[in-house]
Short mmCIF file of C-alpha atoms in Angstrom, two decimals:
data_model
loop_
_atom_site.label_atom_id
_atom_site.label_comp_id
_atom_site.label_asym_id
_atom_site.label_seq_id
_atom_site.Cartn_x
_atom_site.Cartn_y
_atom_site.Cartn_z
CA MET A 1 -89.48 33.71 2.83
CA GLY A 2 -89.40 33.38 6.64
CA SER A 3 -88.94 30.31 8.72
CA ARG A 4 -91.76 28.29 10.23
CA LEU A 5 -91.09 29.94 13.58
CA ASP A 6 -91.47 33.33 11.90
CA GLN A 7 -94.74 32.27 10.40
CA GLU A 8 -96.03 31.10 13.78
CA PHE A 9 -95.40 34.48 15.35
CA ASP A 10 -96.45 36.65 12.35
CA ILE A 11 -99.32 38.86 13.26
CA PRO A 12 -101.97 39.18 10.48
CA GLY A 13 -101.94 42.58 8.90
CA ASP A 14 -98.37 43.39 10.21
CA ASN A 15 -95.39 43.13 7.85
CA ILE A 16 -92.70 43.36 10.65
CA ARG A 17 -90.47 40.29 10.55
CA THR A 18 -89.96 38.27 13.69
CA TYR A 19 -86.44 36.82 14.46
CA SER A 20 -85.35 34.12 16.80
CA ILE A 21 -82.63 34.88 19.34
CA GLU A 22 -80.21 32.58 17.55
CA GLU A 23 -80.86 34.35 14.22
CA ILE A 24 -80.23 37.75 15.77
CA SER A 25 -76.96 36.50 17.33
CA ARG A 26 -75.78 35.08 13.99
CA GLN A 27 -76.78 38.23 12.11
CA VAL A 28 -75.02 40.54 14.58
CA LYS A 29 -71.88 38.39 14.59
CA SER A 30 -71.79 38.24 10.83
CA THR A 31 -72.34 41.98 10.56
CA LEU A 32 -69.54 42.75 12.99
CA ASP A 33 -67.15 40.33 11.31
CA ASP A 34 -67.85 41.79 7.87
CA ALA A 35 -67.82 45.41 8.98
CA PHE A 36 -64.57 45.43 11.01
CA GLY A 37 -62.52 42.36 10.14
CA ARG A 38 -59.03 42.41 11.69
CA ILE A 39 -58.46 45.61 13.68
CA ARG A 40 -56.01 47.20 16.15
CA VAL A 41 -57.29 48.81 19.35
CA ARG A 42 -55.38 51.11 21.73
CA GLY A 43 -56.59 51.75 25.22
CA GLU A 44 -55.96 51.44 28.93
CA ILE A 45 -56.77 48.14 30.64
CA SER A 46 -59.20 48.67 33.50
CA SER A 47 -59.59 45.06 34.65
CA VAL A 48 -57.83 41.72 34.12
CA SER A 49 -59.20 38.26 34.90
CA LEU A 50 -56.93 35.19 34.95
CA PRO A 51 -59.08 32.06 35.48
CA ARG A 52 -57.62 28.58 35.87
CA SER A 53 -58.52 27.77 32.28
CA GLY A 54 -55.52 29.80 31.10
CA HIS A 55 -57.58 32.31 29.11
CA VAL A 56 -57.20 36.02 29.87
CA TYR A 57 -60.23 38.32 29.98
CA LEU A 58 -59.65 42.06 29.67
CA THR A 59 -61.61 45.26 29.63
CA PHE A 60 -60.31 48.29 27.74
CA LYS A 61 -61.67 51.70 28.69
CA GLN A 62 -61.61 55.22 27.32
CA GLU A 63 -63.43 57.81 29.38
CA ARG A 64 -66.95 56.32 29.77
CA HIS A 65 -66.61 53.70 27.03
CA GLU A 66 -65.51 50.10 27.55
CA LEU A 67 -64.59 47.21 25.27
CA ALA A 68 -64.42 43.59 26.42
CA ALA A 69 -61.59 41.44 25.09
CA VAL A 70 -60.32 37.92 25.51
CA LEU A 71 -57.01 36.14 24.86
CA TRP A 72 -57.36 32.43 24.40
CA LYS A 73 -54.91 30.23 26.28
CA SER A 74 -52.78 29.56 23.20
CA LYS A 75 -52.23 33.31 22.71
CA ALA A 76 -51.91 34.21 26.40
CA SER A 77 -49.10 31.69 26.95
CA ARG A 78 -46.94 33.62 24.48
CA LEU A 79 -47.06 36.88 26.43
CA PRO A 80 -43.78 37.73 28.22
CA ARG A 81 -45.80 38.75 31.32
CA PRO A 82 -49.47 39.05 32.31
CA PRO A 83 -51.20 42.32 31.34
CA GLN A 84 -51.15 45.05 34.01
CA GLU A 85 -54.13 47.18 34.99
CA GLY A 86 -53.73 50.91 34.46
CA ILE A 87 -51.29 50.47 31.54
CA GLU A 88 -52.12 51.43 27.98
CA TYR A 89 -51.82 48.55 25.50
CA VAL A 90 -52.23 48.00 21.77
CA ALA A 91 -54.33 44.91 20.97
CA THR A 92 -54.66 43.32 17.54
CA GLY A 93 -57.48 40.92 16.71
CA ASN A 94 -61.04 40.50 15.43
CA LEU A 95 -64.21 42.18 16.70
CA THR A 96 -67.04 39.70 17.09
CA ALA A 97 -70.15 39.06 19.13
CA TYR A 98 -70.54 36.70 22.07
CA SER A 99 -74.02 35.24 21.84
CA GLY A 100 -73.90 33.96 25.42
CA SER A 101 -74.44 37.45 26.83
CA SER A 102 -75.53 39.49 23.80
CA ARG A 103 -72.37 41.59 23.79
CA TYR A 104 -69.53 42.17 21.46
CA GLN A 105 -65.87 41.61 22.29
CA LEU A 106 -62.42 41.69 20.79
CA ILE A 107 -60.69 38.37 20.22
CA VAL A 108 -57.04 39.38 20.79
CA ASP A 109 -54.23 37.76 18.82
CA SER A 110 -51.37 39.99 20.08
CA LEU A 111 -51.04 42.41 23.00
CA GLU A 112 -48.17 44.76 23.76
CA PRO A 113 -47.70 47.94 25.80
CA ALA A 114 -48.37 51.16 23.91
CA GLY A 115 -44.76 52.40 23.69
CA GLU A 116 -42.04 52.99 26.25
CA GLY A 117 -44.14 55.57 28.02
CA ALA A 118 -46.55 52.89 29.16
CA LEU A 119 -43.70 50.67 30.36
CA LEU A 120 -42.12 53.56 32.23
CA ALA A 121 -45.43 54.36 33.88
CA MET A 122 -45.86 50.74 34.95
CA ILE A 123 -42.31 50.55 36.32
CA GLU A 124 -42.71 53.88 38.13
CA GLN A 125 -45.91 52.73 39.81
CA ARG A 126 -44.19 49.55 40.95
CA ARG A 127 -41.13 51.49 42.14
CA ILE A 128 -43.23 53.81 44.29
CA ARG A 129 -45.09 50.88 45.84
CA LEU A 130 -41.93 48.85 46.61
CA GLN A 131 -40.07 51.89 47.88
CA ALA A 132 -42.88 52.53 50.34
CA GLU A 133 -42.24 49.02 51.70
CA GLY A 134 -38.57 49.91 52.32
CA LEU A 135 -37.04 47.55 49.74
CA PHE A 136 -34.69 50.24 48.43
CA ASP A 137 -33.56 51.75 51.76
CA GLY A 138 -29.81 52.14 52.22
CA GLU A 139 -29.88 50.69 55.74
CA HIS A 140 -30.55 47.25 54.25
CA LYS A 141 -27.52 47.33 51.93
CA GLN A 142 -24.80 44.81 52.74
CA ALA A 143 -21.08 45.51 52.45
CA LEU A 144 -19.34 43.65 49.63
CA PRO A 145 -16.54 41.26 50.65
CA TYR A 146 -13.05 42.62 49.95
CA LEU A 147 -11.80 39.40 48.36
CA PRO A 148 -14.54 36.77 47.81
CA GLY A 149 -13.42 33.18 47.54
CA MET A 150 -16.36 32.10 45.34
CA ILE A 151 -18.43 34.34 43.03
CA GLY A 152 -21.86 33.29 41.76
CA VAL A 153 -22.85 34.73 38.36
CA ILE A 154 -26.49 34.76 37.19
CA THR A 155 -26.68 35.39 33.44
CA SER A 156 -27.05 33.72 30.06
CA PRO A 157 -24.40 31.01 29.49
CA GLY A 158 -23.97 31.79 25.79
CA GLY A 159 -23.64 35.57 25.78
CA ALA A 160 -20.64 37.88 25.88
CA VAL A 161 -21.45 38.89 29.46
CA ILE A 162 -19.99 35.81 31.14
CA ARG A 163 -16.88 35.99 28.93
CA ASP A 164 -16.31 39.64 29.88
CA ILE A 165 -16.68 38.87 33.59
CA LEU A 166 -14.26 35.93 33.46
CA HIS A 167 -11.74 37.96 31.45
CA VAL A 168 -11.75 40.82 33.97
CA LEU A 169 -11.40 38.41 36.91
CA ARG A 170 -8.42 36.70 35.27
CA GLN A 171 -6.73 40.06 34.69
CA ARG A 172 -7.35 41.49 38.18
CA PHE A 173 -7.45 38.61 40.67
CA PRO A 174 -8.44 35.07 39.54
CA ARG A 175 -11.35 33.70 41.60
CA ASN A 176 -13.57 30.63 41.50
CA VAL A 177 -16.81 31.32 39.57
CA ILE A 178 -20.03 29.28 39.54
CA LEU A 179 -22.56 30.10 36.80
CA TRP A 180 -26.33 29.74 37.19
CA PRO A 181 -27.68 29.96 33.62
CA VAL A 182 -30.94 31.88 33.16
CA ALA A 183 -32.96 33.49 30.39
CA VAL A 184 -32.16 37.21 30.37
CA GLN A 185 -35.29 38.28 28.47
CA GLY A 186 -38.69 36.95 27.57
CA ARG A 187 -41.44 35.25 29.52
CA ASN A 188 -39.21 33.05 31.70
CA CYS A 189 -36.63 35.71 32.57
CA ALA A 190 -38.11 36.98 35.84
CA SER A 191 -38.95 33.56 37.29
CA GLU A 192 -35.54 32.07 36.44
CA VAL A 193 -33.55 35.03 37.81
CA ALA A 194 -35.54 35.06 41.07
CA ALA A 195 -35.12 31.28 41.40
CA ALA A 196 -31.35 31.58 40.83
CA ILE A 197 -30.92 34.23 43.55
CA ARG A 198 -32.94 32.20 46.04
CA GLY A 199 -31.18 28.98 44.98
CA PHE A 200 -27.72 30.39 45.71
CA ASN A 201 -28.95 31.61 49.11
CA ARG A 202 -30.27 28.15 50.00
CA LEU A 203 -26.81 26.59 49.60
CA GLU A 204 -25.04 25.74 52.84
CA ARG A 205 -21.38 26.02 53.76
CA GLY A 206 -19.56 22.80 53.02
CA SER A 207 -22.20 21.48 50.61
CA VAL A 208 -21.34 19.73 47.33
CA VAL A 209 -22.10 22.94 45.42
CA PRO A 210 -20.15 25.65 47.29
CA ARG A 211 -22.04 28.68 48.58
CA PRO A 212 -20.80 31.90 46.91
CA ASP A 213 -19.49 34.83 48.91
CA LEU A 214 -20.80 37.31 46.28
CA LEU A 215 -23.50 37.28 43.57
CA ILE A 216 -23.46 39.12 40.23
CA VAL A 217 -26.69 39.44 38.20
CA ALA A 218 -25.68 40.65 34.75
CA ARG A 219 -27.09 41.28 31.28
CA GLY A 220 -25.93 43.31 28.31
CA GLY A 221 -27.78 46.19 26.69
CA GLY A 222 -31.24 45.95 25.20
CA SER A 223 -34.56 47.66 24.76
CA MET A 224 -36.78 48.54 27.67
CA GLU A 225 -39.02 45.63 26.74
CA ASP A 226 -36.02 43.26 26.86
CA LEU A 227 -34.96 44.50 30.30
CA LEU A 228 -38.46 44.49 31.76
CA GLY A 229 -37.96 41.10 33.43
CA PHE A 230 -35.42 42.62 35.82
CA SER A 231 -38.06 45.07 37.07
CA GLU A 232 -40.55 42.36 37.97
CA GLU A 233 -41.61 42.35 41.60
CA ASP A 234 -40.49 38.77 42.24
CA VAL A 235 -36.95 39.56 41.08
CA VAL A 236 -36.79 42.73 43.19
CA ARG A 237 -37.94 40.91 46.31
CA ALA A 238 -35.46 38.07 45.73
CA ALA A 239 -32.61 40.60 45.48
CA PHE A 240 -33.78 42.36 48.65
CA GLU A 241 -34.05 39.08 50.60
CA SER A 242 -30.61 37.80 49.50
CA ARG A 243 -28.28 37.16 52.46
CA ILE A 244 -25.36 36.99 50.02
CA PRO A 245 -24.16 40.48 48.91
CA LEU A 246 -25.40 41.13 45.39
CA ILE A 247 -24.11 43.29 42.51
CA SER A 248 -26.61 44.20 39.77
CA SER A 249 -25.34 45.03 36.27
CA ILE A 250 -28.24 45.19 33.82
CA GLY A 251 -28.11 46.96 30.47
CA HIS A 252 -26.18 50.16 29.93
CA GLU A 253 -25.38 52.91 32.40
CA THR A 254 -28.55 54.83 31.53
CA ASP A 255 -30.77 51.80 32.17
CA THR A 256 -32.07 51.45 35.72
CA PRO A 257 -34.25 48.38 36.24
CA LEU A 258 -35.73 47.98 39.71
CA ILE A 259 -33.28 45.20 40.66
CA ASP A 260 -30.55 47.88 40.63
CA LEU A 261 -32.36 49.72 43.45
CA ALA A 262 -32.73 46.60 45.60
CA ALA A 263 -29.20 45.25 45.03
CA ASP A 264 -26.37 45.98 47.46
CA HIS A 265 -24.32 47.58 44.67
CA ARG A 266 -25.09 48.66 41.13
CA SER A 267 -22.52 48.62 38.29
CA PRO A 268 -23.06 50.21 34.87
CA THR A 269 -21.62 47.24 32.92
CA PRO A 270 -20.80 43.57 33.58
CA SER A 271 -17.08 44.35 33.29
CA ALA A 272 -17.45 47.08 35.91
CA ALA A 273 -19.24 44.58 38.16
CA ALA A 274 -16.26 42.20 37.92
CA GLU A 275 -13.88 45.08 38.67
CA ARG A 276 -15.91 45.96 41.75
CA ALA A 277 -15.97 42.33 42.89
CA VAL A 278 -12.19 41.86 43.30
CA PRO A 279 -9.16 44.11 43.85
CA VAL A 280 -6.05 44.20 41.61
CA ARG A 281 -3.61 41.51 42.69
CA SER A 282 -0.48 43.42 41.65
CA GLU A 283 -1.59 46.47 43.63
CA LEU A 284 -2.21 44.29 46.67
CA LEU A 285 1.29 42.81 46.39
CA ALA A 286 2.80 46.29 46.13
CA ASP A 287 0.78 47.46 49.13
CA LEU A 288 1.82 44.35 51.05
CA GLN A 289 5.47 44.95 50.23
CA GLY A 290 5.14 48.57 51.34
CA LEU A 291 3.52 47.49 54.59
CA GLY A 292 6.28 44.94 55.09
CA SER A 293 8.91 47.64 54.65
CA ARG A 294 7.10 49.89 57.09
CA LEU A 295 6.81 47.00 59.56
CA THR A 296 10.53 46.28 59.26
CA ALA A 297 11.43 49.92 59.78
CA GLY A 298 9.02 50.23 62.70
CA THR A 299 10.36 47.11 64.38
CA GLY A 300 13.90 48.41 63.90
CA ARG A 301 12.93 51.67 65.57
CA VAL A 302 11.35 49.81 68.50
CA VAL A 303 14.49 47.70 69.00
CA SER A 304 16.73 50.77 68.66
CA ARG A 305 14.70 52.68 71.22
CA GLY A 306 14.81 49.69 73.56
CA ARG A 307 18.57 49.45 73.15
CA GLU A 308 18.95 53.17 73.84
CA ARG A 309 16.71 52.95 76.89
CA LEU A 310 18.65 49.97 78.20
CA GLY A 311 21.89 51.87 77.69
CA GLY A 312 20.48 54.88 79.51
CA LEU A 313 19.36 52.74 82.42
CA SER A 314 22.74 51.02 82.61
CA ARG A 315 24.54 54.36 82.59
CA GLY A 316 22.35 55.52 85.48
CA LEU A 317 23.45 52.60 87.66
CA PRO A 318 26.72 53.01 89.63
CA LYS A 319 29.46 50.48 89.00
CA PRO A 320 29.80 47.75 91.64
CA ASP A 321 33.48 48.60 92.26
CA ARG A 322 32.52 52.18 92.97
CA LEU A 323 29.91 51.11 95.51
CA THR A 324 32.19 48.68 97.35
CA GLY A 325 35.44 50.56 96.91
CA PHE A 326 34.79 53.20 99.54
CA ALA A 327 33.56 50.62 102.05
CA ALA A 328 36.63 48.46 101.45
CA GLN A 329 38.87 51.48 101.79
CA ARG A 330 37.22 52.47 105.06
CA LEU A 331 37.48 48.89 106.30
CA ASP A 332 41.17 48.77 105.47
CA SER A 333 41.67 52.07 107.27
CA LEU A 334 39.84 50.85 110.35
CA SER A 335 41.64 47.50 110.35
CA GLY A 336 44.96 49.33 110.19
CA ARG A 337 44.09 51.57 113.12
CA LEU A 338 42.65 48.77 115.24
CA PRO A 339 45.92 47.17 116.55
CA SER A 340 47.36 50.49 117.70
CA ALA A 341 44.05 51.40 119.29
CA LEU A 342 44.00 48.10 121.13
CA ARG A 343 47.57 48.53 122.27
CA ALA A 344 46.80 52.04 123.51
CA ALA A 345 43.76 50.74 125.36
CA ILE A 346 45.83 47.99 126.97
CA GLN A 347 48.51 50.47 127.99
CA VAL A 348 45.88 52.68 129.60
CA GLN A 349 44.50 49.69 131.44
CA GLN A 350 47.98 48.64 132.51
CA LEU A 351 48.66 52.13 133.77
CA GLN A 352 45.48 52.24 135.74
CA PHE A 353 46.15 48.77 137.02
CA GLY A 354 49.63 49.77 138.10
CA GLN A 355 48.24 52.70 139.98
CA LEU A 356 45.79 50.48 141.75
CA ALA A 357 48.41 47.86 142.41
CA GLY A 358 50.55 50.41 144.21
CA ARG A 359 47.81 50.92 146.69
CA VAL A 360 47.37 47.22 147.40
CA ARG A 361 49.47 45.86 150.30
CA ALA A 362 49.55 42.25 149.15
CA PRO A 363 52.14 42.21 146.43
CA ASN A 364 51.82 38.56 145.78
CA ILE A 365 48.16 38.88 144.92
CA VAL A 366 48.88 41.85 142.74
CA GLN A 367 51.71 40.11 140.99
CA GLY A 368 49.53 37.06 140.36
CA ALA A 369 46.70 39.14 138.99
CA GLU A 370 49.13 41.16 136.94
CA GLY A 371 50.57 38.03 135.40
CA LYS A 372 47.12 36.69 134.69
CA LEU A 373 46.13 39.99 133.14
CA SER A 374 49.20 40.02 130.96
CA GLY A 375 48.40 36.52 129.71
CA LEU A 376 44.84 37.47 128.90
CA ALA A 377 46.01 40.61 127.13
CA ALA A 378 48.43 38.60 125.04
CA ARG A 379 45.64 36.25 124.02
CA LEU A 380 43.13 39.03 123.48
CA ARG A 381 45.05 41.10 120.98
CA PRO A 382 45.16 38.77 117.96
CA ASP A 383 41.69 37.25 118.56
CA LEU A 384 39.96 40.63 118.92
CA ILE A 385 41.69 42.07 115.91
CA GLN A 386 40.89 39.09 113.68
CA SER A 387 37.28 38.96 114.90
CA THR A 388 36.69 42.66 114.21
CA ILE A 389 38.29 42.45 110.78
CA GLY A 390 36.27 39.32 109.92
CA ARG A 391 32.97 40.93 110.86
CA GLY A 392 33.79 43.98 108.74
CA ARG A 393 34.66 41.86 105.74
CA ASP A 394 31.46 39.80 106.12
CA GLN A 395 29.36 42.95 106.15
CA MET A 396 31.14 44.28 103.07
CA ASP A 397 30.74 40.96 101.22
CA SER A 398 27.00 40.87 102.10
CA ARG A 399 26.42 44.39 100.80
CA ALA A 400 28.45 43.74 97.66
CA GLY A 401 26.46 40.52 97.00
CA ARG A 402 23.10 42.28 97.32
CA LEU A 403 24.29 45.02 94.96
CA ARG A 404 25.49 42.50 92.39
CA SER A 405 22.15 40.63 92.55
CA GLN A 406 20.22 43.86 91.96
CA VAL A 407 22.40 44.82 89.00
CA ASP A 408 22.11 41.28 87.54
CA ARG A 409 18.28 41.40 87.81
CA VAL A 410 18.07 44.75 85.98
CA LEU A 411 20.49 43.63 83.28
CA GLY A 412 18.67 40.28 82.89
CA ARG A 413 15.26 41.93 82.54
CA GLU A 414 16.46 44.39 79.92
CA SER A 415 18.37 41.66 78.06
CA ALA A 416 15.17 39.54 77.90
CA ARG A 417 13.26 42.50 76.43
CA LEU A 418 16.02 43.02 73.87
CA ARG A 419 15.91 39.33 72.90
CA SER A 420 12.09 39.48 72.58
CA HIS A 421 12.27 42.50 70.27
CA SER A 422 14.98 40.78 68.23
CA ARG A 423 12.83 37.64 67.80
CA LEU A 424 9.84 39.80 66.78
CA LEU A 425 11.97 41.64 64.24
CA GLU A 426 13.27 38.35 62.86
CA SER A 427 9.75 36.82 62.55
CA LEU A 428 8.17 39.89 60.94
CA GLY A 429 11.08 40.90 58.74
CA TYR A 430 11.02 40.56 55.05
CA HIS A 431 13.97 38.11 55.13
CA GLN A 432 11.48 35.28 55.81
CA VAL A 433 9.72 36.17 52.52
CA LEU A 434 13.03 36.16 50.60
CA GLY A 435 13.46 32.48 51.39
CA ARG A 436 10.30 31.68 49.38
CA GLY A 437 11.64 33.01 46.09
CA PHE A 438 11.04 36.75 46.44
CA ALA A 439 13.64 39.50 46.14
CA VAL A 440 13.96 43.17 47.13
CA VAL A 441 15.09 45.65 44.46
CA ARG A 442 16.76 48.83 45.70
CA ASP A 443 18.46 51.90 44.34
CA GLY A 444 20.70 52.81 47.21
CA GLU A 445 18.42 52.73 50.27
CA GLU A 446 15.19 53.28 48.27
CA VAL A 447 13.01 50.20 47.71
CA LEU A 448 11.61 50.05 44.15
CA VAL A 449 8.11 48.57 43.91
CA SER A 450 7.26 49.11 40.22
CA ARG A 451 8.86 48.32 36.89
CA SER A 452 8.53 51.89 35.62
CA ARG A 453 10.64 53.22 38.49
CA ALA A 454 13.26 50.49 38.07
CA GLU A 455 13.69 51.14 34.32
CA ILE A 456 14.99 54.68 34.86
CA ARG A 457 17.64 53.71 37.42
CA GLY A 458 21.17 52.96 36.24
CA ARG A 459 22.34 50.72 39.04
CA LEU A 460 20.15 48.31 40.96
CA ASP A 461 20.85 46.35 44.12
CA ILE A 462 18.87 43.06 44.29
CA GLU A 463 18.71 41.34 47.68
CA PHE A 464 18.11 37.55 47.78
CA HIS A 465 17.81 35.33 50.84
CA ASP A 466 21.53 34.43 50.63
CA GLY A 467 23.01 37.82 49.75
CA ARG A 468 22.88 40.87 47.50
CA LEU A 469 23.65 41.25 43.80
CA GLU A 470 24.51 44.55 42.13
CA VAL A 471 23.36 44.89 38.50
CA PHE A 472 23.56 47.71 35.95
CA ASN A 473 20.55 48.77 33.87
CA PRO A 474 21.56 49.78 30.33
CA LYS A 475 18.26 51.71 29.95
CA GLY A 476 18.86 53.83 33.08
#
């Protein structure tokens, strides 16, 4: 028996039943619900709509066929990430009709990628697109600091990863560590990791929370689905934009999330990341001791060469006595010859004067002049001799003084250089280090820098800041 509306539209003589639109919608929906029930559909998503309501509207396609689907807000909020176009998914739900547009659709309860192949395809598409933008180029990689003062670690606070990193740092070179806890899988992983990287970069020098010199983003092993958050575009861009050098250590060595390509350095494990972050303290001390020994030996060679050069220069200079000796000898010889030469000159003058006096008729005048000349000669002899000798000695003393001044300047300059090298050797020598509690272990003249080498030696010479001590090794 039909409804009243059916009876109104029944045509006399025609037994075809007439339905209302509402009846057809209910009949189709009931038929679809009864015929299919709960089903699973596999297909590639061709379009995704994310309205503000929080619902997700999808369209699956296969060749020329399409199937509309919808995830209500309560189901969509549980997805680890929004669905991606071009990726094959497996959807589970109920097939029903939507009377608003006379079409059928799948009400999705769960949605997941169709195997690792689909995830790999999605990651590969994203990698190609980001690589084209230059996010993975080597020219953007920053050099890691040799010895960071503060290390920022981005990982889960309760996992074994942070314990492994702290253990390695304690063994190699203890450093200050600041942890930014994040979810390392699931829906919130990508947003929290990206926020942590950007948060560390926003810190300023001298702030209450210190700015790290190095970042480590780490997570242990897991499935591709678990590690997918570290291939999200927001995480990759945050790693690329980081002004703080960043080490990525996600999963195992065979896993390569996209953050590894954007990071400044990639380590296969969290422990390897900690090893790359700091050097070995004991090796640094050994290297420093070796450099100190080389510096001491080098400084000694410089001082020795300076001393040899100074000695060579001093040997090249003549002795002052040798320079003045000949002049003094010549002066003595001349001063000894001078009185006789003066006497001979006076005798010649007297002889000439006598000859002239014989020709002069006035003997009184000649006798007076002769007497006067004799007096002058008597006065002249000692004064002239002493004056000549005095001038010679003054000249010799002047030359000897200039020579001594020149020798003193050369010796003073070289002595100052020797004192400068000695002070440098004293300031850079290892003896300053011995005063702070260190010691130098030797076997003869060889400096031993490791325990293994010291164990095989029978006799050891230990130098402290106040002296040496000779010990005997029973194992040697």
